[in-house]
Amino acid sequence: GQQVMQIPQYQHVQEGEDFTTYCNSSTTLSNIQWYKQRPGGHPVFLIQLVKSGEVKKQKRLTFQFGEAKKNSSLHITATQTTDVGTYFCAGSSGGSYIPTFGRGTSLIVHP
Amino acid sequence: KAGVTQTPRYLIKTRGQQVTLSCSPISGHRSVSWYQQTPGQGLQFLFEYFSETQRNKGNFPGRFSGRQFSNSRSEMNVSTLELGDSALYLCASSSGLEGHGYTFGSGTRLTVV
């Protein structure tokens, strides 16, 4: 079945440093979604990418979808303590619109 | 607009018992999906309901079942609980509109002892 791998599992940064998490799929994706889960919270939808090579920005967050639609990345510029949480990618492929979630990257920001 | 409501928030059950969890989706959302979240396995898809019909099912044993009512509210049931069923159970509703993703509820934390 479809597998979505996400790296790294954990990332410690000093406040102000940049952060990137990477997502790779074993199959070509029709779309990819990104979610953020704060400690003790639930996943919150951030964005969906659909087109090959697509790049979208939300303030300090930049999301990219690879040309082959098999990988994606989330980059945060100048991290803040409010960015703490686990970031999940979730990809859908084939005839299924049910997304498969990656294991997530937990971001820890040190003030 | 009210979000996705899950009840109860916390539950402690004994091995062998059964449990029913409830989810009320966002008004107007007809698709409801259930996920199990554990530290070891991450977010695992259980099933999806749309207009009272199970449309998709994940790879979970038959002890896990669900249903959806005409008002789109959904319940999931786990029978003969095992210790490994301890997890955060998340319900997510979707409008089906392009680019909108899932809206998750706060989840039910189930502990099996």
PDB file of N, CA, C and O in Angstrom, chain B residues 31-93:
ATOM      1  N   SER B  31     -19.279  14.139   5.281  1.00  0.00           N
ATOM      2  CA  SER B  31     -18.254  13.104   5.375  1.00  0.00           C
ATOM      3  C   SER B  31     -17.621  13.140   6.760  1.00  0.00           C
ATOM      4  O   SER B  31     -17.188  14.197   7.233  1.00  0.00           O
ATOM      5  N   VAL B  32     -17.578  11.984   7.396  1.00  0.00           N
ATOM      6  CA  VAL B  32     -16.955  11.858   8.710  1.00  0.00           C
ATOM      7  C   VAL B  32     -15.959  10.704   8.655  1.00  0.00           C
ATOM      8  O   VAL B  32     -16.309   9.589   8.254  1.00  0.00           O
ATOM      9  N   SER B  33     -14.731  10.986   9.049  1.00  0.00           N
ATOM     10  CA  SER B  33     -13.685   9.956   9.082  1.00  0.00           C
ATOM     11  C   SER B  33     -13.198   9.778  10.506  1.00  0.00           C
ATOM     12  O   SER B  33     -13.217  10.724  11.300  1.00  0.00           O
ATOM     13  N   TRP B  34     -12.739   8.587  10.798  1.00  0.00           N
ATOM     14  CA  TRP B  34     -12.199   8.280  12.126  1.00  0.00           C
ATOM     15  C   TRP B  34     -10.753   7.832  11.987  1.00  0.00           C
ATOM     16  O   TRP B  34     -10.412   7.055  11.083  1.00  0.00           O
ATOM     17  N   TYR B  35      -9.916   8.321  12.897  1.00  0.00           N
ATOM     18  CA  TYR B  35      -8.505   7.966  12.927  1.00  0.00           C
ATOM     19  C   TYR B  35      -8.127   7.549  14.338  1.00  0.00           C
ATOM     20  O   TYR B  35      -8.646   8.067  15.333  1.00  0.00           O
ATOM     21  N   GLN B  36      -7.184   6.623  14.410  1.00  0.00           N
ATOM     22  CA  GLN B  36      -6.580   6.230  15.677  1.00  0.00           C
ATOM     23  C   GLN B  36      -5.166   6.806  15.712  1.00  0.00           C
ATOM     24  O   GLN B  36      -4.407   6.652  14.752  1.00  0.00           O
ATOM     25  N   GLN B  37      -4.824   7.489  16.800  1.00  0.00           N
ATOM     26  CA  GLN B  37      -3.485   8.049  16.913  1.00  0.00           C
ATOM     27  C   GLN B  37      -2.779   7.461  18.119  1.00  0.00           C
ATOM     28  O   GLN B  37      -3.269   7.549  19.257  1.00  0.00           O
ATOM     29  N   THR B  38      -1.627   6.849  17.873  1.00  0.00           N
ATOM     30  CA  THR B  38      -0.791   6.314  18.938  1.00  0.00           C
ATOM     31  C   THR B  38       0.641   6.763  18.703  1.00  0.00           C
ATOM     32  O   THR B  38       1.024   7.042  17.562  1.00  0.00           O
ATOM     33  N   PRO B  39       1.452   6.825  19.759  1.00  0.00           N
ATOM     34  CA  PRO B  39       2.858   7.225  19.566  1.00  0.00           C
ATOM     35  C   PRO B  39       3.601   6.268  18.641  1.00  0.00           C
ATOM     36  O   PRO B  39       4.461   6.664  17.879  1.00  0.00           O
ATOM     37  N   GLY B  40       3.241   4.991  18.701  1.00  0.00           N
ATOM     38  CA  GLY B  40       3.978   4.002  17.919  1.00  0.00           C
ATOM     39  C   GLY B  40       3.587   3.927  16.454  1.00  0.00           C
ATOM     40  O   GLY B  40       4.433   3.690  15.595  1.00  0.00           O
ATOM     41  N   GLN B  41       2.318   4.154  16.152  1.00  0.00           N
ATOM     42  CA  GLN B  41       1.824   3.977  14.781  1.00  0.00           C
ATOM     43  C   GLN B  41       1.383   5.274  14.106  1.00  0.00           C
ATOM     44  O   GLN B  41       1.038   5.271  12.931  1.00  0.00           O
ATOM     45  N   GLY B  42       1.365   6.368  14.844  1.00  0.00           N
ATOM     46  CA  GLY B  42       0.940   7.624  14.233  1.00  0.00           C
ATOM     47  C   GLY B  42      -0.558   7.649  14.004  1.00  0.00           C
ATOM     48  O   GLY B  42      -1.330   7.032  14.737  1.00  0.00           O
ATOM     49  N   LEU B  43      -0.973   8.354  12.947  1.00  0.00           N
ATOM     50  CA  LEU B  43      -2.393   8.487  12.610  1.00  0.00           C
ATOM     51  C   LEU B  43      -2.783   7.383  11.635  1.00  0.00           C
ATOM     52  O   LEU B  43      -2.321   7.354  10.496  1.00  0.00           O
ATOM     53  N   GLN B  44      -3.657   6.500  12.078  1.00  0.00           N
ATOM     54  CA  GLN B  44      -4.101   5.382  11.259  1.00  0.00           C
ATOM     55  C   GLN B  44      -5.584   5.540  10.933  1.00  0.00           C
ATOM     56  O   GLN B  44      -6.404   5.739  11.834  1.00  0.00           O
ATOM     57  N   PHE B  45      -5.908   5.417   9.654  1.00  0.00           N
ATOM     58  CA  PHE B  45      -7.282   5.570   9.190  1.00  0.00           C
ATOM     59  C   PHE B  45      -8.126   4.360   9.582  1.00  0.00           C
ATOM     60  O   PHE B  45      -7.747   3.208   9.328  1.00  0.00           O
ATOM     61  N   LEU B  46      -9.272   4.636  10.189  1.00  0.00           N
ATOM     62  CA  LEU B  46     -10.198   3.560  10.583  1.00  0.00           C
ATOM     63  C   LEU B  46     -11.287   3.375   9.532  1.00  0.00           C
ATOM     64  O   LEU B  46     -11.404   2.317   8.940  1.00  0.00           O
ATOM     65  N   PHE B  47     -12.121   4.370   9.342  1.00  0.00           N
ATOM     66  CA  PHE B  47     -13.172   4.325   8.318  1.00  0.00           C
ATOM     67  C   PHE B  47     -13.722   5.708   8.056  1.00  0.00           C
ATOM     68  O   PHE B  47     -13.482   6.639   8.815  1.00  0.00           O
ATOM     69  N   GLU B  48     -14.463   5.791   6.943  1.00  0.00           N
ATOM     70  CA  GLU B  48     -15.093   7.033   6.537  1.00  0.00           C
ATOM     71  C   GLU B  48     -16.559   6.765   6.222  1.00  0.00           C
ATOM     72  O   GLU B  48     -16.887   5.759   5.579  1.00  0.00           O
ATOM     73  N   TYR B  49     -17.417   7.661   6.674  1.00  0.00           N
ATOM     74  CA  TYR B  49     -18.847   7.562   6.393  1.00  0.00           C
ATOM     75  C   TYR B  49     -19.297   8.789   5.624  1.00  0.00           C
ATOM     76  O   TYR B  49     -18.818   9.913   5.857  1.00  0.00           O
ATOM     77  N   PHE B  50     -20.219   8.545   4.709  1.00  0.00           N
ATOM     78  CA  PHE B  50     -20.802   9.631   3.922  1.00  0.00           C
ATOM     79  C   PHE B  50     -22.260   9.280   3.701  1.00  0.00           C
ATOM     80  O   PHE B  50     -22.575   8.197   3.200  1.00  0.00           O
ATOM     81  N   SER B  51     -23.129  10.193   4.068  1.00  0.00           N
ATOM     82  CA  SER B  51     -24.571   9.972   3.918  1.00  0.00           C
ATOM     83  C   SER B  51     -24.989   8.602   4.439  1.00  0.00           C
ATOM     84  O   SER B  51     -25.658   7.831   3.733  1.00  0.00           O
ATOM     85  N   GLU B  52     -24.569   8.305   5.645  1.00  0.00           N
ATOM     86  CA  GLU B  52     -24.954   7.094   6.392  1.00  0.00           C
ATOM     87  C   GLU B  52     -24.359   5.803   5.846  1.00  0.00           C
ATOM     88  O   GLU B  52     -24.699   4.718   6.320  1.00  0.00           O
ATOM     89  N   THR B  53     -23.459   5.903   4.870  1.00  0.00           N
ATOM     90  CA  THR B  53     -22.859   4.701   4.281  1.00  0.00           C
ATOM     91  C   THR B  53     -21.349   4.700   4.535  1.00  0.00           C
ATOM     92  O   THR B  53     -20.696   5.739   4.399  1.00  0.00           O
ATOM     93  N   GLN B  54     -20.834   3.533   4.878  1.00  0.00           N
ATOM     94  CA  GLN B  54     -19.384   3.438   5.016  1.00  0.00           C
ATOM     95  C   GLN B  54     -18.778   3.424   3.620  1.00  0.00           C
ATOM     96  O   GLN B  54     -18.995   2.496   2.839  1.00  0.00           O
ATOM     97  N   ARG B  55     -17.959   4.414   3.344  1.00  0.00           N
ATOM     98  CA  ARG B  55     -17.437   4.565   1.998  1.00  0.00           C
ATOM     99  C   ARG B  55     -16.022   4.001   1.879  1.00  0.00           C
ATOM    100  O   ARG B  55     -15.611   3.555   0.810  1.00  0.00           O
ATOM    101  N   ASN B  56     -15.268   4.055   2.961  1.00  0.00           N
ATOM    102  CA  ASN B  56     -13.905   3.523   2.969  1.00  0.00           C
ATOM    103  C   ASN B  56     -13.600   2.917   4.328  1.00  0.00           C
ATOM    104  O   ASN B  56     -14.148   3.354   5.350  1.00  0.00           O
ATOM    105  N   LYS B  57     -12.720   1.941   4.312  1.00  0.00           N
ATOM    106  CA  LYS B  57     -12.371   1.262   5.559  1.00  0.00           C
ATOM    107  C   LYS B  57     -10.879   1.017   5.586  1.00  0.00           C
ATOM    108  O   LYS B  57     -10.291   0.622   4.578  1.00  0.00           O
ATOM    109  N   GLY B  58     -10.270   1.236   6.744  1.00  0.00           N
ATOM    110  CA  GLY B  58      -8.847   0.972   6.912  1.00  0.00           C
ATOM    111  C   GLY B  58      -8.611  -0.469   7.338  1.00  0.00           C
ATOM    112  O   GLY B  58      -9.518  -1.297   7.361  1.00  0.00           O
ATOM    113  N   ASN B  59      -7.364  -0.754   7.686  1.00  0.00           N
ATOM    114  CA  ASN B  59      -6.978  -2.123   8.031  1.00  0.00           C
ATOM    115  C   ASN B  59      -7.059  -2.384   9.527  1.00  0.00           C
ATOM    116  O   ASN B  59      -6.046  -2.591  10.187  1.00  0.00           O
ATOM    117  N   PHE B  60      -8.235  -2.356  10.042  1.00  0.00           N
ATOM    118  CA  PHE B  60      -8.459  -2.650  11.455  1.00  0.00           C
ATOM    119  C   PHE B  60      -9.362  -3.866  11.571  1.00  0.00           C
ATOM    120  O   PHE B  60     -10.178  -4.130  10.683  1.00  0.00           O
ATOM    121  N   PRO B  61      -9.221  -4.621  12.674  1.00  0.00           N
ATOM    122  CA  PRO B  61     -10.068  -5.813  12.841  1.00  0.00           C
ATOM    123  C   PRO B  61     -11.547  -5.459  12.969  1.00  0.00           C
ATOM    124  O   PRO B  61     -11.910  -4.314  13.232  1.00  0.00           O
ATOM    125  N   GLY B  62     -12.376  -6.482  12.796  1.00  0.00           N
ATOM    126  CA  GLY B  62     -13.819  -6.285  12.829  1.00  0.00           C
ATOM    127  C   GLY B  62     -14.356  -5.804  14.161  1.00  0.00           C
ATOM    128  O   GLY B  62     -15.523  -5.387  14.250  1.00  0.00           O
ATOM    129  N   ARG B  63     -13.505  -5.814  15.197  1.00  0.00           N
ATOM    130  CA  ARG B  63     -13.949  -5.290  16.507  1.00  0.00           C
ATOM    131  C   ARG B  63     -14.230  -3.781  16.433  1.00  0.00           C
ATOM    132  O   ARG B  63     -14.933  -3.233  17.281  1.00  0.00           O
ATOM    133  N   PHE B  64     -13.667  -3.160  15.433  1.00  0.00           N
ATOM    134  CA  PHE B  64     -13.869  -1.723  15.231  1.00  0.00           C
ATOM    135  C   PHE B  64     -14.991  -1.532  14.216  1.00  0.00           C
ATOM    136  O   PHE B  64     -14.918  -2.056  13.087  1.00  0.00           O
ATOM    137  N   SER B  65     -16.016  -0.841  14.603  1.00  0.00           N
ATOM    138  CA  SER B  65     -17.131  -0.603  13.696  1.00  0.00           C
ATOM    139  C   SER B  65     -17.645   0.807  13.897  1.00  0.00           C
ATOM    140  O   SER B  65     -17.297   1.475  14.877  1.00  0.00           O
ATOM    141  N   GLY B  66     -18.466   1.235  12.984  1.00  0.00           N
ATOM    142  CA  GLY B  66     -19.002   2.584  13.104  1.00  0.00           C
ATOM    143  C   GLY B  66     -20.335   2.686  12.419  1.00  0.00           C
ATOM    144  O   GLY B  66     -20.814   1.736  11.781  1.00  0.00           O
ATOM    145  N   ARG B  67     -20.927   3.845  12.549  1.00  0.00           N
ATOM    146  CA  ARG B  67     -22.142   4.140  11.814  1.00  0.00           C
ATOM    147  C   ARG B  67     -22.332   5.643  11.759  1.00  0.00           C
ATOM    148  O   ARG B  67     -21.710   6.388  12.524  1.00  0.00           O
ATOM    149  N   GLN B  68     -23.209   6.048  10.860  1.00  0.00           N
ATOM    150  CA  GLN B  68     -23.520   7.467  10.730  1.00  0.00           C
ATOM    151  C   GLN B  68     -25.027   7.617  10.660  1.00  0.00           C
ATOM    152  O   GLN B  68     -25.718   6.827  10.007  1.00  0.00           O
ATOM    153  N   PHE B  69     -25.515   8.621  11.312  1.00  0.00           N
ATOM    154  CA  PHE B  69     -26.954   8.860  11.371  1.00  0.00           C
ATOM    155  C   PHE B  69     -27.368   9.877  10.318  1.00  0.00           C
ATOM    156  O   PHE B  69     -26.523  10.527   9.681  1.00  0.00           O
ATOM    157  N   SER B  70     -28.667  10.043  10.165  1.00  0.00           N
ATOM    158  CA  SER B  70     -29.176  10.922   9.113  1.00  0.00           C
ATOM    159  C   SER B  70     -28.782  12.376   9.324  1.00  0.00           C
ATOM    160  O   SER B  70     -28.747  13.163   8.383  1.00  0.00           O
ATOM    161  N   ASN B  71     -28.459  12.746  10.561  1.00  0.00           N
ATOM    162  CA  ASN B  71     -28.021  14.130  10.812  1.00  0.00           C
ATOM    163  C   ASN B  71     -26.497  14.258  10.703  1.00  0.00           C
ATOM    164  O   ASN B  71     -25.935  15.266  11.123  1.00  0.00           O
ATOM    165  N   SER B  72     -25.840  13.255  10.154  1.00  0.00           N
ATOM    166  CA  SER B  72     -24.395  13.180   9.930  1.00  0.00           C
ATOM    167  C   SER B  72     -23.576  12.869  11.186  1.00  0.00           C
ATOM    168  O   SER B  72     -22.384  12.621  11.072  1.00  0.00           O
ATOM    169  N   ARG B  73     -24.203  12.878  12.337  1.00  0.00           N
ATOM    170  CA  ARG B  73     -23.470  12.466  13.537  1.00  0.00           C
ATOM    171  C   ARG B  73     -22.997  11.030  13.364  1.00  0.00           C
ATOM    172  O   ARG B  73     -23.661  10.221  12.708  1.00  0.00           O
ATOM    173  N   SER B  74     -21.830  10.734  13.931  1.00  0.00           N
ATOM    174  CA  SER B  74     -21.271   9.401  13.754  1.00  0.00           C
ATOM    175  C   SER B  74     -20.854   8.820  15.097  1.00  0.00           C
ATOM    176  O   SER B  74     -20.549   9.550  16.045  1.00  0.00           O
ATOM    177  N   GLU B  75     -20.887   7.537  15.166  1.00  0.00           N
ATOM    178  CA  GLU B  75     -20.393   6.814  16.337  1.00  0.00           C
ATOM    179  C   GLU B  75     -19.430   5.738  15.870  1.00  0.00           C
ATOM    180  O   GLU B  75     -19.577   5.192  14.769  1.00  0.00           O
ATOM    181  N   MET B  76     -18.435   5.466  16.712  1.00  0.00           N
ATOM    182  CA  MET B  76     -17.621   4.291  16.464  1.00  0.00           C
ATOM    183  C   MET B  76     -17.645   3.420  17.717  1.00  0.00           C
ATOM    184  O   MET B  76     -17.757   3.911  18.841  1.00  0.00           O
ATOM    185  N   ASN B  77     -17.603   2.137  17.488  1.00  0.00           N
ATOM    186  CA  ASN B  77     -17.692   1.163  18.566  1.00  0.00           C
ATOM    187  C   ASN B  77     -16.472   0.239  18.505  1.00  0.00           C
ATOM    188  O   ASN B  77     -16.044  -0.159  17.417  1.00  0.00           O
ATOM    189  N   VAL B  78     -15.929  -0.043  19.662  1.00  0.00           N
ATOM    190  CA  VAL B  78     -14.868  -1.033  19.741  1.00  0.00           C
ATOM    191  C   VAL B  78     -15.321  -2.088  20.737  1.00  0.00           C
ATOM    192  O   VAL B  78     -15.622  -1.761  21.898  1.00  0.00           O
ATOM    193  N   SER B  79     -15.399  -3.326  20.286  1.00  0.00           N
ATOM    194  CA  SER B  79     -15.817  -4.405  21.169  1.00  0.00           C
ATOM    195  C   SER B  79     -14.598  -5.178  21.659  1.00  0.00           C
ATOM    196  O   SER B  79     -13.513  -5.095  21.071  1.00  0.00           O
ATOM    197  N   THR B  80     -14.792  -5.910  22.719  1.00  0.00           N
ATOM    198  CA  THR B  80     -13.740  -6.769  23.294  1.00  0.00           C
ATOM    199  C   THR B  80     -12.406  -6.021  23.337  1.00  0.00           C
ATOM    200  O   THR B  80     -11.423  -6.384  22.681  1.00  0.00           O
ATOM    201  N   LEU B  81     -12.375  -4.957  24.106  1.00  0.00           N
ATOM    202  CA  LEU B  81     -11.216  -4.083  24.152  1.00  0.00           C
ATOM    203  C   LEU B  81      -9.944  -4.822  24.558  1.00  0.00           C
ATOM    204  O   LEU B  81      -9.961  -5.719  25.417  1.00  0.00           O
ATOM    205  N   GLU B  82      -8.860  -4.415  23.906  1.00  0.00           N
ATOM    206  CA  GLU B  82      -7.541  -4.939  24.225  1.00  0.00           C
ATOM    207  C   GLU B  82      -6.665  -3.781  24.706  1.00  0.00           C
ATOM    208  O   GLU B  82      -6.941  -2.610  24.409  1.00  0.00           O
ATOM    209  N   LEU B  83      -5.595  -4.123  25.428  1.00  0.00           N
ATOM    210  CA  LEU B  83      -4.707  -3.079  25.948  1.00  0.00           C
ATOM    211  C   LEU B  83      -4.172  -2.204  24.815  1.00  0.00           C
ATOM    212  O   LEU B  83      -4.022  -0.985  24.957  1.00  0.00           O
ATOM    213  N   GLY B  84      -3.922  -2.816  23.675  1.00  0.00           N
ATOM    214  CA  GLY B  84      -3.375  -2.095  22.528  1.00  0.00           C
ATOM    215  C   GLY B  84      -4.345  -1.119  21.879  1.00  0.00           C
ATOM    216  O   GLY B  84      -3.953  -0.365  20.988  1.00  0.00           O
ATOM    217  N   ASP B  85      -5.587  -1.130  22.307  1.00  0.00           N
ATOM    218  CA  ASP B  85      -6.566  -0.184  21.767  1.00  0.00           C
ATOM    219  C   ASP B  85      -6.459   1.173  22.445  1.00  0.00           C
ATOM    220  O   ASP B  85      -7.137   2.127  22.034  1.00  0.00           O
ATOM    221  N   SER B  86      -5.645   1.270  23.476  1.00  0.00           N
ATOM    222  CA  SER B  86      -5.431   2.554  24.138  1.00  0.00           C
ATOM    223  C   SER B  86      -4.845   3.533  23.130  1.00  0.00           C
ATOM    224  O   SER B  86      -3.799   3.274  22.532  1.00  0.00           O
ATOM    225  N   ALA B  87      -5.525   4.650  22.951  1.00  0.00           N
ATOM    226  CA  ALA B  87      -5.116   5.595  21.910  1.00  0.00           C
ATOM    227  C   ALA B  87      -5.981   6.840  21.994  1.00  0.00           C
ATOM    228  O   ALA B  87      -6.956   6.898  22.746  1.00  0.00           O
ATOM    229  N   LEU B  88      -5.603   7.818  21.185  1.00  0.00           N
ATOM    230  CA  LEU B  88      -6.443   8.986  20.953  1.00  0.00           C
ATOM    231  C   LEU B  88      -7.243   8.706  19.684  1.00  0.00           C
ATOM    232  O   LEU B  88      -6.659   8.445  18.631  1.00  0.00           O
ATOM    233  N   TYR B  89      -8.555   8.742  19.798  1.00  0.00           N
ATOM    234  CA  TYR B  89      -9.415   8.505  18.644  1.00  0.00           C
ATOM    235  C   TYR B  89      -9.937   9.848  18.143  1.00  0.00           C
ATOM    236  O   TYR B  89     -10.610  10.571  18.872  1.00  0.00           O
ATOM    237  N   LEU B  90      -9.600  10.132  16.903  1.00  0.00           N
ATOM    238  CA  LEU B  90      -9.927  11.428  16.314  1.00  0.00           C
ATOM    239  C   LEU B  90     -10.993  11.268  15.235  1.00  0.00           C
ATOM    240  O   LEU B  90     -10.920  10.376  14.399  1.00  0.00           O
ATOM    241  N   CYS B  91     -11.947  12.160  15.281  1.00  0.00           N
ATOM    242  CA  CYS B  91     -12.967  12.231  14.261  1.00  0.00           C
ATOM    243  C   CYS B  91     -12.664  13.461  13.403  1.00  0.00           C
ATOM    244  O   CYS B  91     -12.228  14.498  13.938  1.00  0.00           O
ATOM    245  N   ALA B  92     -12.853  13.340  12.111  1.00  0.00           N
ATOM    246  CA  ALA B  92     -12.597  14.467  11.215  1.00  0.00           C
ATOM    247  C   ALA B  92     -13.751  14.612  10.247  1.00  0.00           C
ATOM    248  O   ALA B  92     -14.213  13.619   9.678  1.00  0.00           O
ATOM    249  N   SER B  93     -14.224  15.823  10.074  1.00  0.00           N
ATOM    250  CA  SER B  93     -15.277  16.020   9.091  1.00  0.00           C
ATOM    251  C   SER B  93     -14.722  16.825   7.913  1.00  0.00           C
ATOM    252  O   SER B  93     -13.733  17.548   8.036  1.00  0.00           O
TER     253      SER B  93
END
